[in-house]
Short mmCIF file of C-alpha atoms and ligand atoms in Angstrom, two decimals:
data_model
loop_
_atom_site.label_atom_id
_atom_site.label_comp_id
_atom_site.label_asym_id
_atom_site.label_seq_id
_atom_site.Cartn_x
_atom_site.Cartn_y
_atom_site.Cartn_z
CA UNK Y 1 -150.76 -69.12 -73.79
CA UNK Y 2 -150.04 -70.37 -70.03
CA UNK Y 3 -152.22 -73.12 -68.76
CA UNK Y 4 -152.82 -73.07 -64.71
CA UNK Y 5 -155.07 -75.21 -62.73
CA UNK Y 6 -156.47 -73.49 -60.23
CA UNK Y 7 -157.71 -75.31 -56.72
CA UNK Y 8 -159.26 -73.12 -54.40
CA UNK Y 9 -159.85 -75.85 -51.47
CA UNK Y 10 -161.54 -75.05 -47.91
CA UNK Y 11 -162.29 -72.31 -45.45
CA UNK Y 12 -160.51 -68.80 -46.62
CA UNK Y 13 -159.11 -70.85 -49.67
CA UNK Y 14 -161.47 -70.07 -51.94
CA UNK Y 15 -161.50 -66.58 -50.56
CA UNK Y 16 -158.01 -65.91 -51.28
CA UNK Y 17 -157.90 -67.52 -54.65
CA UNK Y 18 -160.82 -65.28 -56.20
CA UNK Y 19 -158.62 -62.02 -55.27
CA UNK Y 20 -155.65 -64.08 -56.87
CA UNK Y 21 -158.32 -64.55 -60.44
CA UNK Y 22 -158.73 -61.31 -59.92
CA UNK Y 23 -155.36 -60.43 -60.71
CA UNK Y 24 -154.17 -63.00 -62.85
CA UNK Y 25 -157.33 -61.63 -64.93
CA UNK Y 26 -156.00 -58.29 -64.71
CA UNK Y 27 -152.53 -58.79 -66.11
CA UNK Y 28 -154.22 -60.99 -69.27
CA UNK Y 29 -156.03 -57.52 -70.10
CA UNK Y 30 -153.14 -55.39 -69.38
CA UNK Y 31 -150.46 -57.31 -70.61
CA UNK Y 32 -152.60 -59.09 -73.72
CA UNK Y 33 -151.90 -62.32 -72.81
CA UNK Y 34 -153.98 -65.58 -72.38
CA UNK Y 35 -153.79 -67.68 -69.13
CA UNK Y 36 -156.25 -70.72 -69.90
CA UNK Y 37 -157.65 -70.94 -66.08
CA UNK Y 38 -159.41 -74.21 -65.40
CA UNK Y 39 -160.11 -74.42 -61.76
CA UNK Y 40 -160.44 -78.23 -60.05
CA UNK Y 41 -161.71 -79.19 -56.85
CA UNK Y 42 -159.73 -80.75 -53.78
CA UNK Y 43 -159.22 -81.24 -49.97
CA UNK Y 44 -162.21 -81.39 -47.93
CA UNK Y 45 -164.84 -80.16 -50.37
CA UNK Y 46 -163.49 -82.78 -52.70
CA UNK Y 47 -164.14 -85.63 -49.22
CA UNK Y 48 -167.84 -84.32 -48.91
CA UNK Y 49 -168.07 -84.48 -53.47
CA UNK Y 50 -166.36 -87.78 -54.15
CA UNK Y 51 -165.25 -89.53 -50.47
CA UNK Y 52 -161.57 -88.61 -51.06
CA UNK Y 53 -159.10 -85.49 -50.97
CA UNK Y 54 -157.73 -85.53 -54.89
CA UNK Y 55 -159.56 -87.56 -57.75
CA UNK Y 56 -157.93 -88.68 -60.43
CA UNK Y 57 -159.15 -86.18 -62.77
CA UNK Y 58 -157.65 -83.50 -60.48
CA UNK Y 59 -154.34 -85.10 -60.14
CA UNK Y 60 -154.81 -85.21 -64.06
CA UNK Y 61 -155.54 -81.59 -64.39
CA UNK Y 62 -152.77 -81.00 -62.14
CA UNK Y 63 -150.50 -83.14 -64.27
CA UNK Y 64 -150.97 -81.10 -67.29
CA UNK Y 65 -150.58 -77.75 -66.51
CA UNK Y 66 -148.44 -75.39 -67.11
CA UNK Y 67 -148.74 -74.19 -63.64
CA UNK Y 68 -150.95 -75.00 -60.40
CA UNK Y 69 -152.30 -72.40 -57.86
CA UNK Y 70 -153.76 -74.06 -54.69
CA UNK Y 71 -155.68 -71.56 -52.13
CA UNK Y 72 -155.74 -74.02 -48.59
CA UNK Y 73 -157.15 -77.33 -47.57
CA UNK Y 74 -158.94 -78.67 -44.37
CA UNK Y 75 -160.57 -77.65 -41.17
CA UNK Y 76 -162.18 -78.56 -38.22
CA UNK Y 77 -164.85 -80.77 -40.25
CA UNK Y 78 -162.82 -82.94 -42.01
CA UNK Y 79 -159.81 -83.56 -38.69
CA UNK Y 80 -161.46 -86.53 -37.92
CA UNK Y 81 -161.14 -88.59 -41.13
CA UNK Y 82 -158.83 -90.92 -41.23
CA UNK Y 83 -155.24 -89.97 -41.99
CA UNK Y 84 -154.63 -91.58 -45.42
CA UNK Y 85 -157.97 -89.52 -46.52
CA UNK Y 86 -157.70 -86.14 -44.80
CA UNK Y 87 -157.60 -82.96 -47.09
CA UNK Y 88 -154.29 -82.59 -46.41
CA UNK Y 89 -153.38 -85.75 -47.60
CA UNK Y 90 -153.92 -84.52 -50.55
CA UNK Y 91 -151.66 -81.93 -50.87
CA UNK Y 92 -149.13 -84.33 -49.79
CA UNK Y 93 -150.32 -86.42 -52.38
CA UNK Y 94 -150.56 -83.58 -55.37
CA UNK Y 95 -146.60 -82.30 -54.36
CA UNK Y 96 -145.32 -85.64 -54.36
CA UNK Y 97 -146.79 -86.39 -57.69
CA UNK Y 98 -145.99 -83.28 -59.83
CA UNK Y 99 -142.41 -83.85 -57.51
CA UNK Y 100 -142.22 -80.21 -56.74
CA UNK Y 101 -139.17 -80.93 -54.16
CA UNK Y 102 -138.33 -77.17 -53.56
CA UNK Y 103 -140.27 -75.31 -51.83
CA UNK Y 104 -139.25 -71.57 -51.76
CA UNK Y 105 -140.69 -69.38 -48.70
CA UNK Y 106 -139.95 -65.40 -49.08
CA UNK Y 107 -139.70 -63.20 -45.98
CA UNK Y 108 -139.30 -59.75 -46.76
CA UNK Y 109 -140.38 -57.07 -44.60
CA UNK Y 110 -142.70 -54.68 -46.05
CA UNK Y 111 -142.43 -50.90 -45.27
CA UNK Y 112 -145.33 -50.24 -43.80
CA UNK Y 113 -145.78 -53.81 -41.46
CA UNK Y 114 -142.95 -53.10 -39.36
CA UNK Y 115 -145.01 -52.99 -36.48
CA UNK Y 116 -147.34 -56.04 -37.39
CA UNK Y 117 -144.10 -58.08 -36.50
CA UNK Y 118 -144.34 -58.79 -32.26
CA UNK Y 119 -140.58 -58.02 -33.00
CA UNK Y 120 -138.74 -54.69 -31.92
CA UNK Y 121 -138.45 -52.45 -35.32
CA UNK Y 122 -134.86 -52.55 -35.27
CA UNK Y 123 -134.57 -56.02 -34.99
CA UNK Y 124 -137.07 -56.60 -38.37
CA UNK Y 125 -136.69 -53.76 -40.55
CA UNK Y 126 -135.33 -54.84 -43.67
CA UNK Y 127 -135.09 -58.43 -42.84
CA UNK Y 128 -135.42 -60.21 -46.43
CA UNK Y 129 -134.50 -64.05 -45.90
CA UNK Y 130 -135.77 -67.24 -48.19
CA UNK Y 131 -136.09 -70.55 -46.81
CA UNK Y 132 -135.65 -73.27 -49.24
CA UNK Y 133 -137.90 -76.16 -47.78
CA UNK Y 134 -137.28 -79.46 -48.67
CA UNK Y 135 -141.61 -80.81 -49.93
CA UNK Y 136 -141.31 -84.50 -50.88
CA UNK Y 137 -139.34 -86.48 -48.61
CA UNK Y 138 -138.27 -86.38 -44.67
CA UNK Y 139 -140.71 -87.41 -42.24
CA UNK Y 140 -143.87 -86.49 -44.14
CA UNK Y 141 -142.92 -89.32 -45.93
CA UNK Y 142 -141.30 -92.10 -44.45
CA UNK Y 143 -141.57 -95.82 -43.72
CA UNK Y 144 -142.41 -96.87 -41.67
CA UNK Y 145 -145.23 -95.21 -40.13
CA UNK Y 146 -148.61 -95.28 -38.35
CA UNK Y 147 -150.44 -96.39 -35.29
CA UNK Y 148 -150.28 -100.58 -33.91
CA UNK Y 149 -150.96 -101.70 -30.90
CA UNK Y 150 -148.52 -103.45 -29.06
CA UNK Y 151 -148.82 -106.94 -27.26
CA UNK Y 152 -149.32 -105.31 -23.87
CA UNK Y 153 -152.18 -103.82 -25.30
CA UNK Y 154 -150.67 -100.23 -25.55
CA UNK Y 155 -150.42 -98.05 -29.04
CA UNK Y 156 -147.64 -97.06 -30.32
CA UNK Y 157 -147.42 -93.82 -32.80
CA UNK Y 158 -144.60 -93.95 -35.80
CA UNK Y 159 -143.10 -91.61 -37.88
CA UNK Y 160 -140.12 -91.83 -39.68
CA UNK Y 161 -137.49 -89.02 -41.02
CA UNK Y 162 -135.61 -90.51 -44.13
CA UNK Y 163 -133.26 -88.68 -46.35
CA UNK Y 164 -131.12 -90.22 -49.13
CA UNK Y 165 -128.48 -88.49 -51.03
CA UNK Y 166 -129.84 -87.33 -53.89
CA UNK Y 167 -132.72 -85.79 -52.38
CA UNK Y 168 -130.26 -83.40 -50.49
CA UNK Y 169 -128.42 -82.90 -53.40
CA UNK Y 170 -131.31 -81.94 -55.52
CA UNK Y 171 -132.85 -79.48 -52.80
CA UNK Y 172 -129.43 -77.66 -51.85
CA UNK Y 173 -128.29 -77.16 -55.56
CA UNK Y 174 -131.55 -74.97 -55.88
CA UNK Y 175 -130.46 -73.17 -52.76
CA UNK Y 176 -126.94 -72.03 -54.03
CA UNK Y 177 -128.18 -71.28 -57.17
CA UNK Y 178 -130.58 -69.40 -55.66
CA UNK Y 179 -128.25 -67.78 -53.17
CA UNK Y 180 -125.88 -66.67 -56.23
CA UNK Y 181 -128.84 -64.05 -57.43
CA UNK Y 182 -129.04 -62.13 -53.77
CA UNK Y 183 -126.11 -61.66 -51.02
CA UNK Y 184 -124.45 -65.63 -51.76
CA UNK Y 185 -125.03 -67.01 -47.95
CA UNK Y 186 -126.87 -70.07 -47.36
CA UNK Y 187 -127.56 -71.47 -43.42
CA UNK Y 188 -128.38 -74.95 -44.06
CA UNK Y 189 -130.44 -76.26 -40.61
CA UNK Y 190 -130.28 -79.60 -39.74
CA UNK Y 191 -130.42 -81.63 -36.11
CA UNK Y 192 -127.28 -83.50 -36.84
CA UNK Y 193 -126.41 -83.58 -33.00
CA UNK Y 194 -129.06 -86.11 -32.79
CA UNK Y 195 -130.47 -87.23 -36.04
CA UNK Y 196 -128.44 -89.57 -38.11
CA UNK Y 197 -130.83 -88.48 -41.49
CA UNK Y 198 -129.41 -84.87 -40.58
CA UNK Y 199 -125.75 -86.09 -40.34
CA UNK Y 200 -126.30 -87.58 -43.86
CA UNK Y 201 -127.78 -84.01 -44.73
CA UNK Y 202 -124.87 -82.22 -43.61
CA UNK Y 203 -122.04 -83.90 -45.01
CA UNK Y 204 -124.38 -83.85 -48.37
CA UNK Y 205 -125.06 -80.38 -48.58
CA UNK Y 206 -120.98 -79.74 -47.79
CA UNK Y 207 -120.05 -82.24 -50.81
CA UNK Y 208 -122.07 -80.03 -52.80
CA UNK Y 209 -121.07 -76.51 -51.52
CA UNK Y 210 -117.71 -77.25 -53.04
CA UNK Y 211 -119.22 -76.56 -56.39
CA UNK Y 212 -120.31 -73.22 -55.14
CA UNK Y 213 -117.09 -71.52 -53.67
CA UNK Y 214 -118.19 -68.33 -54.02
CA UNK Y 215 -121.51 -68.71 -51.77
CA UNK Y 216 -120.61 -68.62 -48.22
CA UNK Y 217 -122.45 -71.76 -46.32
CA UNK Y 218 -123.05 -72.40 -42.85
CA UNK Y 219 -124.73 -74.85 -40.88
CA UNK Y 220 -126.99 -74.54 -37.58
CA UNK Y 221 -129.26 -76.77 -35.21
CA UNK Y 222 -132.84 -76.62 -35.99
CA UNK Y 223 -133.17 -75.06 -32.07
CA UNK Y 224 -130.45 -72.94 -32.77
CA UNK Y 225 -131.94 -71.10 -35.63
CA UNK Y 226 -135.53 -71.05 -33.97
CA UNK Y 227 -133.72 -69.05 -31.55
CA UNK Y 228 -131.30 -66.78 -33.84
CA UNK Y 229 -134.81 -65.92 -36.32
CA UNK Y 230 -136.26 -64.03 -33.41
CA UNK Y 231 -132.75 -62.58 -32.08
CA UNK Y 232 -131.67 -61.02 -35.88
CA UNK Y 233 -133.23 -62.32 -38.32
CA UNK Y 234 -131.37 -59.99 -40.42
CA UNK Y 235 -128.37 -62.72 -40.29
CA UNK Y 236 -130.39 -65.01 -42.88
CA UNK Y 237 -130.06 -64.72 -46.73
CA UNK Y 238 -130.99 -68.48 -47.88
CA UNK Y 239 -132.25 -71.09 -45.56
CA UNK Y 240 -132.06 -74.69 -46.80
CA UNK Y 241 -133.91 -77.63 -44.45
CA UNK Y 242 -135.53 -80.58 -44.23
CA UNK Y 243 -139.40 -80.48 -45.09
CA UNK Y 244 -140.82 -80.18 -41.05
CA UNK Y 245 -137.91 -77.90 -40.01
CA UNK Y 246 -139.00 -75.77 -43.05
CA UNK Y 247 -142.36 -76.10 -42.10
CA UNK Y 248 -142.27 -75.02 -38.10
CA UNK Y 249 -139.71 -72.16 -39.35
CA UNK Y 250 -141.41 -70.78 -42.10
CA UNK Y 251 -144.78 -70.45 -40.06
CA UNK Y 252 -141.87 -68.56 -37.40
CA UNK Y 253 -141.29 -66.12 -40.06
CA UNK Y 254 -144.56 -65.25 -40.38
CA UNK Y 255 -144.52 -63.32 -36.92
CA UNK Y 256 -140.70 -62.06 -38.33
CA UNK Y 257 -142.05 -60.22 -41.14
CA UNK Y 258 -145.83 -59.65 -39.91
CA UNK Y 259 -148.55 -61.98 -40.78
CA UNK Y 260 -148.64 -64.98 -42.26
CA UNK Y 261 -151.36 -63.71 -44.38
CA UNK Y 262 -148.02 -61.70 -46.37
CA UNK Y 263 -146.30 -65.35 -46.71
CA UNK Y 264 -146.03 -66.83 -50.72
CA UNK Y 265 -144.74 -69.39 -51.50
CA UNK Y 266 -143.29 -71.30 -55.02
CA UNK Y 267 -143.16 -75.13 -55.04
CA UNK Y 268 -140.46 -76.27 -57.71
CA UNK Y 269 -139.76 -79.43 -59.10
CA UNK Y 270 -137.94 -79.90 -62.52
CA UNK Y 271 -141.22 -80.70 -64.67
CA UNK Y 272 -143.80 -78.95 -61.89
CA UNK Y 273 -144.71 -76.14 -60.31
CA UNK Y 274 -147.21 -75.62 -57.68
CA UNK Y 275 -148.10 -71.95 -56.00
CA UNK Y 276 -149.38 -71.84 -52.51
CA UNK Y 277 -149.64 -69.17 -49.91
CA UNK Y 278 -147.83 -70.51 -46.55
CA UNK Y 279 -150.85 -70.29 -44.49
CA UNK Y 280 -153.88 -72.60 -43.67
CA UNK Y 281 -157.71 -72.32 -44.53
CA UNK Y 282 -158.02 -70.36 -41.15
CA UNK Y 283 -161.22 -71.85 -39.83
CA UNK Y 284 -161.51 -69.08 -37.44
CA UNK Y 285 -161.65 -66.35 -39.82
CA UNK Y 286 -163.40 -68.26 -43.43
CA UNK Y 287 -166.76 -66.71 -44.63
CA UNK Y 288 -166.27 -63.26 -43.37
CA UNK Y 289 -164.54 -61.64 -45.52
CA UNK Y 290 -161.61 -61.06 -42.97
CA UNK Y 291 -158.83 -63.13 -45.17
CA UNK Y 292 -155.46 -60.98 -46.01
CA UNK Y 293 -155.42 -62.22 -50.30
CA UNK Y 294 -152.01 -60.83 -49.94
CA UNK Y 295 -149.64 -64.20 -49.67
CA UNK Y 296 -152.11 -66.01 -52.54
CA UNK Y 297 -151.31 -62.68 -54.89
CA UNK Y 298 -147.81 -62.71 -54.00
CA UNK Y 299 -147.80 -66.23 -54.65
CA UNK Y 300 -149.46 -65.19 -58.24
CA UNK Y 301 -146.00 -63.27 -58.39
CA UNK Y 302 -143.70 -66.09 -57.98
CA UNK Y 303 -145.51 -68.28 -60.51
CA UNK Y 304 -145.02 -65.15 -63.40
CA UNK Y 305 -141.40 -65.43 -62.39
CA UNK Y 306 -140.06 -69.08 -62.20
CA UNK Y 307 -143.04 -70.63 -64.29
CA UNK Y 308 -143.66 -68.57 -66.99
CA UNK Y 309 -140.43 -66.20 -66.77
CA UNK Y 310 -142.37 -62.77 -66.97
CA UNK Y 311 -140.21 -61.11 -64.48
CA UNK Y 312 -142.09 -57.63 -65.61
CA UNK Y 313 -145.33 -58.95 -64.25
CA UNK Y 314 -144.17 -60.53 -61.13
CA UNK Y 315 -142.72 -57.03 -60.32
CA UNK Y 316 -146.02 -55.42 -61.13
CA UNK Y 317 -148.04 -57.17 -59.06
CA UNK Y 318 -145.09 -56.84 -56.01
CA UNK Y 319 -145.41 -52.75 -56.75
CA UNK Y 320 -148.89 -53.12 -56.81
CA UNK Y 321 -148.72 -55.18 -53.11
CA UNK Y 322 -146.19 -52.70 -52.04
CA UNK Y 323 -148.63 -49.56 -53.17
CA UNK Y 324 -151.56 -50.62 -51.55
CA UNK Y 325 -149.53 -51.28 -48.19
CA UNK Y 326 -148.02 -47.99 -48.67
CA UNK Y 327 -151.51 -46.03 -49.24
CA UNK Y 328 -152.73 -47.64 -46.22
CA UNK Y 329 -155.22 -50.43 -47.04
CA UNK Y 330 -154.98 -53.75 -44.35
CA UNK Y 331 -156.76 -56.49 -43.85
CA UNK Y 332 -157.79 -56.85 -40.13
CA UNK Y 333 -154.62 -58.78 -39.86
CA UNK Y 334 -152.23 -56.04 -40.63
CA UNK Y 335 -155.11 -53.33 -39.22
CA UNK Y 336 -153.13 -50.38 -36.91
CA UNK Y 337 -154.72 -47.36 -35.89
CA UNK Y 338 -154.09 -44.63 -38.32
CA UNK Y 339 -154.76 -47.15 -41.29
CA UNK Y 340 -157.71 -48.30 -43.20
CA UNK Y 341 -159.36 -51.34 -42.74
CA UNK Y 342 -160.70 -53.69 -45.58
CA UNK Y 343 -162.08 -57.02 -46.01
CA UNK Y 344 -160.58 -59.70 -48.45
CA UNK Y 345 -162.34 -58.46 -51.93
CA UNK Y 346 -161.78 -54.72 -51.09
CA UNK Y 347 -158.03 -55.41 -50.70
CA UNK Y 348 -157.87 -57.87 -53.85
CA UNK Y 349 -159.62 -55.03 -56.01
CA UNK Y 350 -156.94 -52.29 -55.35
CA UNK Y 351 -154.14 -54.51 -56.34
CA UNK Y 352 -155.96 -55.45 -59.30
CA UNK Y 353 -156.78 -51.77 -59.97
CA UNK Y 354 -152.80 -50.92 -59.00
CA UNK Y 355 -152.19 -53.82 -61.83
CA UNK Y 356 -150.50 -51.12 -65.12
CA UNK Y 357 -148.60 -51.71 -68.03
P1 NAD M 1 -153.84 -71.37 -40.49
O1 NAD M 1 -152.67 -70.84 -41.24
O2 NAD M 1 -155.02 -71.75 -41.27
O3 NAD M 1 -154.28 -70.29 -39.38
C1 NAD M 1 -153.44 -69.86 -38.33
C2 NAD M 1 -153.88 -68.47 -37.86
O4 NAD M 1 -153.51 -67.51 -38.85
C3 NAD M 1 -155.38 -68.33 -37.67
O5 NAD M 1 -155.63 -67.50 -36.58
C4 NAD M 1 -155.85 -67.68 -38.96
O6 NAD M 1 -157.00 -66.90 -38.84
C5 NAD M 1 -154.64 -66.82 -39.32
N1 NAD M 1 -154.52 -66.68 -40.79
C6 NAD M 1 -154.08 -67.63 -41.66
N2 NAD M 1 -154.13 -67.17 -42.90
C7 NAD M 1 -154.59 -65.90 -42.84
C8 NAD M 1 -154.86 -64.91 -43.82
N3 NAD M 1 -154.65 -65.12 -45.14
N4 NAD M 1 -155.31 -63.72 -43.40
C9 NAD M 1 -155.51 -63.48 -42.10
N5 NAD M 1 -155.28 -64.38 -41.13
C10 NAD M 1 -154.83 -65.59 -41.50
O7 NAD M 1 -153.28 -72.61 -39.63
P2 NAD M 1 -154.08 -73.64 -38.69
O8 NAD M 1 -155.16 -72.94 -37.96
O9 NAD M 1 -153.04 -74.36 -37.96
O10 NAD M 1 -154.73 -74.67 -39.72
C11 NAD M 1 -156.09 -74.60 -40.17
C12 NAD M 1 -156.31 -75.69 -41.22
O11 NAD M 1 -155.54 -75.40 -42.38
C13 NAD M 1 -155.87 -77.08 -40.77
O12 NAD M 1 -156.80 -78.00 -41.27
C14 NAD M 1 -154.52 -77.26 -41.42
O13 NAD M 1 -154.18 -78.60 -41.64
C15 NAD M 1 -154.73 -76.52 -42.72
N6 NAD M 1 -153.49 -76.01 -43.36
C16 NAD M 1 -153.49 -76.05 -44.72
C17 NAD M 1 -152.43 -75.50 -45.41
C18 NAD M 1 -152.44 -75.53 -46.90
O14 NAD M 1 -153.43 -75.94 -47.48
N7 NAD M 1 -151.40 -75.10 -47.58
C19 NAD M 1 -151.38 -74.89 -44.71
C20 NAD M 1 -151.44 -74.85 -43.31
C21 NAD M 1 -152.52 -75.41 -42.64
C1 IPM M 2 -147.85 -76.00 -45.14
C2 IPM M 2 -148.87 -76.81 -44.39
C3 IPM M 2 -148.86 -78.25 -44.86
C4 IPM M 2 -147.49 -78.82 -44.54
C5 IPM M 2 -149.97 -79.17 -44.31
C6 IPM M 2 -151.33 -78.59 -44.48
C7 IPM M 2 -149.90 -80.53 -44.94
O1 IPM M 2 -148.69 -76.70 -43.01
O2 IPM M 2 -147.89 -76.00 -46.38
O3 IPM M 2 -147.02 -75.34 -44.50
O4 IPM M 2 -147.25 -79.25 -43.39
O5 IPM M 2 -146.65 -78.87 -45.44
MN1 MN M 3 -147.22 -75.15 -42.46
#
């Protein structure tokens, strides 16, 4: 029996998250297995419930799963809260507890999406990169930070980007280990022209690249690799980075690859997991059935493989992605003339349907 706690959050969260049920229900009855579901509530929804982002008895229900599926948090209503009680504080908050330090970002190019990407076909087909995203540390954390006011009267904003050994260690282990399973380079990313915490990064991830002398590492600028992601992607195998140069490049592959309704992602720590699509609770598009359930079922994918080890199922459900695509089916995200359009249920019902022993 696997125990996840679901949290479908704000805007197309929710959305998203019921197509993921959907599927998760339909490998139980395929497979005969039991996944104990018990859904919590969090980010803004959980503001306008309780006055705060995560309750304790989330963060508890978090705790003691075996595994923890999060749809999106935030939007336009809650951006004016105060910073320490924002929704996405409490994502922060939930990855920093459960200490889920790895975040892994797929970008594979689907057959079918080639010309979703605002890239020229040659320059995306078959691209198939990972980046390895530092979650718990780096600027999103730091000390010190906030907002004072200075004694000529002025503010003054402050953020701070802090990385100590082991938390480079920890994060680029998982990276060559990773790397060692698909085509053994890693590209760590760093700004260590500039930033002292990146210097520190670099010389870390070296020290423990010696251990690994049969992956092939290099290193690039943060502006560098911005720049080389659009020019051939193709170059990338495993990206390792700090936690906002994995954010900013991750969203980048997005428009690599297609849509960043495609993106899944895996957060790993050594006790934790937590499964989150890469994208946001799209404000623009929530309540209209519009959402692309894609990156939340992918993400249903990951958490069969690295959480519960059913490497069977997470294949299933990427055949069953990679069917659908292939028939025809998109979301108005991925829509092209020629195709067929459906809305966010329609396209979580054929990969559920596509779901077979
Ligand atoms: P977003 O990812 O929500 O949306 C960016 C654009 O992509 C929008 O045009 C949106 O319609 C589109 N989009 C996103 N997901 C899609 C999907 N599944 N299918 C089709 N189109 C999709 O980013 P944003 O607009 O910068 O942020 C909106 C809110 O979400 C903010 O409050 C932000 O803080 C929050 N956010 C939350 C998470 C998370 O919970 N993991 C991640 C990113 C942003
Ligand atoms: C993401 C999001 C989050 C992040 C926000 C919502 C806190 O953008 O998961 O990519 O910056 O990590
Ligand atoms: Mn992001």
């Amino acid at each position: 029996m696997y125990k996840i706690t679901v949290l479908p959050g704000d805007g197309i969260g929710p959305e998203v998250t019921e197509q993921a049920l959907k599927v998760i229900q339909k490998l139980a009855k395929t497979f005969h297995l039991v996944f104990e579901i018990e859904e919590a509530i969090v980010g803004g929804c959980s503001i306008d419930k309780f006055g705060m982002p995560l309750t304790a008895e989330t963060l508890q229900k978090a705790m003691k799963a075996d595994a923890v599926f999060l749809g999106a948090v935030g939007g336009p209503k809650w951006d004016h809260v105060e910073t320490s009680k924002r929704p996405e504080k409490a994502l922060l908050a939930l990855r920093k507890s459960l200490e889920v330090y790895a975040n892994i970002r797929p970008a594979k190019m689907f057959p079918g999406l080639i010309n979703k990407s605002t890239l020229k076909p040659e320059v995306v087909k078959d691209v198939d990169f990972v980046i390895f995203r530092e979650l718990v540390g780096g600027i999103y954390f730091g000390e010190p930070r906030g907002i004072s006011v200075l004694p000529n009267g002025e503010e003054q904003g402050i953020n701070t980007e802090v990385y100590s050994t082991h938390e480079v260690e920890r994060i680029a282990r998982r990276a060559f280990d990773f790397a060692r399973r698909r085509r053994r380079k890693v590209t760590s990313v760093d700004k260590a022209n500039v930033l002292e915490s990146s210097q520190l990064w670099r010389r870390v991830v070296t020290k423990v690249h010696a251990q690994y002398p049969d992956v092939h590492l290099d290193h690039r600028y943060v502006d560098d690799c911005a720049m080389q992601l659009i020019k051939n992607p193709k170059q990338f195998d495993v990206i390792v980075t700090t936690n906002l140069f994995g954010d900013i490049l991750s969203d980048e592959s997005a428009m690599v690859t297609g849509s960043i309704g495609m993106l899944a992602s895996a957060s790993i720590g050594d006790k934790h997991a937590l499964y989150e699509p890469v994208h946001g609770s799209a404000p623009d598009i929530a309540g209209q059935d519009l959402a692309n359930p894609l990156a939340a079922i992918l993400s249903v994918a990951m958490m069969m493989e690295y959480s519960f080890n059913l490497h069977e199922l997470a294949q299933t459900i990427e055949k069953a992605v990679s069917a659908v695509i292939t028939e025809g089916y998109r979301t108005p995200d991925l829509y092209e003339e020629g195709t067929t359009k459906v809305g966010c249920v329609k396209m979580g019902d054929l990969v559920a349907e596509r779901i077979r022993a």
